[in-house]
mmCIF file of C-alpha atoms in Angstrom:
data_model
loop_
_atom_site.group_PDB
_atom_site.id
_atom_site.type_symbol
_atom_site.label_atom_id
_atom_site.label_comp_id
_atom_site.label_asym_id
_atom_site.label_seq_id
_atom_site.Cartn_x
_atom_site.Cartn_y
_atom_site.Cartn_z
ATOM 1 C CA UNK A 1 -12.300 51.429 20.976
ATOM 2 C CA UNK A 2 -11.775 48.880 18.222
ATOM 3 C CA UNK A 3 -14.802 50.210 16.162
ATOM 4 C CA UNK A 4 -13.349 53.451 16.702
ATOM 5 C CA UNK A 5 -10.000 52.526 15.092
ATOM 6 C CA UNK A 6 -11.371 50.862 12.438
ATOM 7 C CA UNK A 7 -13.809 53.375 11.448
ATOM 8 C CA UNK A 8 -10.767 55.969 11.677
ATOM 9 C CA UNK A 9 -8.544 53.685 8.907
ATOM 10 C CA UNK A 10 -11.751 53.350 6.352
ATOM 11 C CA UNK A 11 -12.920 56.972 6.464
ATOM 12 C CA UNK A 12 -9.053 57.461 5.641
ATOM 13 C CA UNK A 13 -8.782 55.050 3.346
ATOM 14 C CA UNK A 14 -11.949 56.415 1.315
ATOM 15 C CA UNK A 15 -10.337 59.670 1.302
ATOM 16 C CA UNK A 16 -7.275 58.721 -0.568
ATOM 17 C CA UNK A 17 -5.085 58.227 2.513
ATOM 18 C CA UNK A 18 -2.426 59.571 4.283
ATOM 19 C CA UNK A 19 0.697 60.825 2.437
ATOM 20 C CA UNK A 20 2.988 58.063 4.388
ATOM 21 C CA UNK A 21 0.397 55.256 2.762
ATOM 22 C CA UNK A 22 0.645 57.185 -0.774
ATOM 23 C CA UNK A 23 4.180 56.326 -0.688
ATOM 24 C CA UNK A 24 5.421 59.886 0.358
ATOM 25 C CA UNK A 25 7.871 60.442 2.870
ATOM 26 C CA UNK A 26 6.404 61.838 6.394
ATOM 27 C CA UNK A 27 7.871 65.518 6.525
ATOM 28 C CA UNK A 28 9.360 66.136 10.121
ATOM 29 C CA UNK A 29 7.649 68.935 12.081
ATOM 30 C CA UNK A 30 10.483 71.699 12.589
ATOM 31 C CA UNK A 31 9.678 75.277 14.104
ATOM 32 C CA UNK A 32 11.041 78.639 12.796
ATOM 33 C CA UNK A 33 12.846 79.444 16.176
ATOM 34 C CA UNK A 34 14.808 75.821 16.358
ATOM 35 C CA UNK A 35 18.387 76.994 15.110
ATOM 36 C CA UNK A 36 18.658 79.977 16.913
ATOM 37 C CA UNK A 37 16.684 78.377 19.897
ATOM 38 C CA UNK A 38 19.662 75.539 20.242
ATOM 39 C CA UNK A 39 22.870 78.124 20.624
ATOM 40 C CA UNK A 40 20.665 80.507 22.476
ATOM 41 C CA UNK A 41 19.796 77.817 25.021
ATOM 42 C CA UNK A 42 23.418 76.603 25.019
ATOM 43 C CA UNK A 43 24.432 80.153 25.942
ATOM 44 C CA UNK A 44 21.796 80.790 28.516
ATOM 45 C CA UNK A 45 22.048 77.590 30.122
ATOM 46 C CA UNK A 46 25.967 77.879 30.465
ATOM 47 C CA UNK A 47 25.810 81.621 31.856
ATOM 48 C CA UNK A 48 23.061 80.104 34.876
ATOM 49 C CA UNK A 49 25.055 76.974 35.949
ATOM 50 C CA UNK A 50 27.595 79.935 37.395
ATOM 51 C CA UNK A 51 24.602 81.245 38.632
ATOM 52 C CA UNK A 52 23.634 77.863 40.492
ATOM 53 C CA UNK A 53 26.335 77.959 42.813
ATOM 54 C CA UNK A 54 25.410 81.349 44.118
ATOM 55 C CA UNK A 55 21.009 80.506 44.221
ATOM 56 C CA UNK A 56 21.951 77.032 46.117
ATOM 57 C CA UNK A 57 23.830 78.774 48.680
ATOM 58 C CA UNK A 58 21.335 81.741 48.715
ATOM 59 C CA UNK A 59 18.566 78.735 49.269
ATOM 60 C CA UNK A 60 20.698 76.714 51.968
ATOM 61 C CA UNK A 61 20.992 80.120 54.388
ATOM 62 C CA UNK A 62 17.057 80.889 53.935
ATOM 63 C CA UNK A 63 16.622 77.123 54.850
ATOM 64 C CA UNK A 64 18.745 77.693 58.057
ATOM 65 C CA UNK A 65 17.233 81.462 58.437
ATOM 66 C CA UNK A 66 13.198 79.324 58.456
ATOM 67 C CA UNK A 67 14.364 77.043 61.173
ATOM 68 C CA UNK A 68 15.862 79.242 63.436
ATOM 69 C CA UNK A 69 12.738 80.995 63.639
ATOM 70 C CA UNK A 70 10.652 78.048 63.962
ATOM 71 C CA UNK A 71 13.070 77.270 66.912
ATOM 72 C CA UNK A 72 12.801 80.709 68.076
ATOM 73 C CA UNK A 73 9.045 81.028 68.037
ATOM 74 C CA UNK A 74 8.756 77.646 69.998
ATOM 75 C CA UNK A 75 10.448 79.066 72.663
ATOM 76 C CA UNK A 76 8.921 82.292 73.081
ATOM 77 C CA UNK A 77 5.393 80.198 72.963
ATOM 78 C CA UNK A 78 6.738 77.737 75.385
ATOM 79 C CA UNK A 79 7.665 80.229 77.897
ATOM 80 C CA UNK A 80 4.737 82.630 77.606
ATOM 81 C CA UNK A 81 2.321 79.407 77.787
ATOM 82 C CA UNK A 82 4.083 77.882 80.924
ATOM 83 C CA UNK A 83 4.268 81.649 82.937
ATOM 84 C CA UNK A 84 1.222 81.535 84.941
ATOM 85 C CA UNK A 85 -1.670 83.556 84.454
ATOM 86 C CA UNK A 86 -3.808 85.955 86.916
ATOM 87 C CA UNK A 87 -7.333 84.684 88.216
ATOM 88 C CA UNK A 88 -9.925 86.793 88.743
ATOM 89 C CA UNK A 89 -12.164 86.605 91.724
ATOM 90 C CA UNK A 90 -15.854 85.408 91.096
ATOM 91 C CA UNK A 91 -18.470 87.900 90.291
ATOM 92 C CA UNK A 92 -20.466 88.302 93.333
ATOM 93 C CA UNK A 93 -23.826 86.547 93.060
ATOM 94 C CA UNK A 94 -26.889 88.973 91.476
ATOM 95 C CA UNK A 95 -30.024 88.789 92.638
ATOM 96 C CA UNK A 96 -31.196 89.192 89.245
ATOM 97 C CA UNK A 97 -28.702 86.593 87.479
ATOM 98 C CA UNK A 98 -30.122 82.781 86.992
ATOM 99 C CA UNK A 99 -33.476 83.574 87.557
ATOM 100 C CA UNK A 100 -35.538 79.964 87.251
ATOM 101 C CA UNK A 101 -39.420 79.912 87.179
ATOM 102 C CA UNK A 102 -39.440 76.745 86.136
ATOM 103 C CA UNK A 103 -37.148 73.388 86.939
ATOM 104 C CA UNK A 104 -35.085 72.270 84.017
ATOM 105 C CA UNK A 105 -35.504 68.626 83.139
ATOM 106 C CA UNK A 106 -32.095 67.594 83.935
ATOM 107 C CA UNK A 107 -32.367 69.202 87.236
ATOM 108 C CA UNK A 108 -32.291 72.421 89.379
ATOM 109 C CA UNK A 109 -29.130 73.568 87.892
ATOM 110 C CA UNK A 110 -27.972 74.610 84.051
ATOM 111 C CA UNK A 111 -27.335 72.197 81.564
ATOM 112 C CA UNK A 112 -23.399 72.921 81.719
ATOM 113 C CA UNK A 113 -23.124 74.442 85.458
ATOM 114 C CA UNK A 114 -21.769 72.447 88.138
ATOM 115 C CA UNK A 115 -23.035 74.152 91.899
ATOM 116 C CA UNK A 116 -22.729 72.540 94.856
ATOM 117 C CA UNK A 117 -26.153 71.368 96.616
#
């Protein structure tokens, strides 16, 4: 990075230099807009801080609105989970369902089945 600096200031100073090194006074960078931008702002901001007020309150009953319905979904999911459910009765046992021609290594039964022997 040093190298780099150093290169930067003798390819400058081969060049003639900057204007602040001629002796020239650095001109400050100014934008057409920055008058007009400063009472403009002044105006604009001033008009929304009456606005505040009114979006903060606007945000603190949407904040209250979200949580009721978190609380209120809860609930409902609470209750419907915790009501029982119906069971069916077992399909009756197919001739043609778990056919095996040939043992599985683990044993007579499938892999994840659980009969009793």
């Amino acid at each position: 990075m040093a190298t780099a600096m150093v290169r930067s200031g003798l390819r400058t100073a081969l060049r003639g230099g900057s204007a602040s090194a001629r002796g020239a006074p650095a001109s400050k960078r100014t934008f057409a807009s920055a008058a007009r931008h400063d009472d403009a702002y002044k105006k604009k901001n001033a008009m929304l801080n009456g606005r505040s007020c009114i979006r903060a309150a606007e945000a603190a009953k949407w904040e209250k609105i979200t949580y009721a319905g978190i609380v209120t979904c809860t609930v409902l999911a609470v209750y419907q989970l915790s009501k029982g459910h119906h069971h069916f009765d077992p399909p009756p046992p197919y001739p043609y369902l778990h056919i095996r021609n040939k043992e599985f290594p683990w044993g007579p039964d499938g892999l994840f089945e659980s009969k009793e022997h």
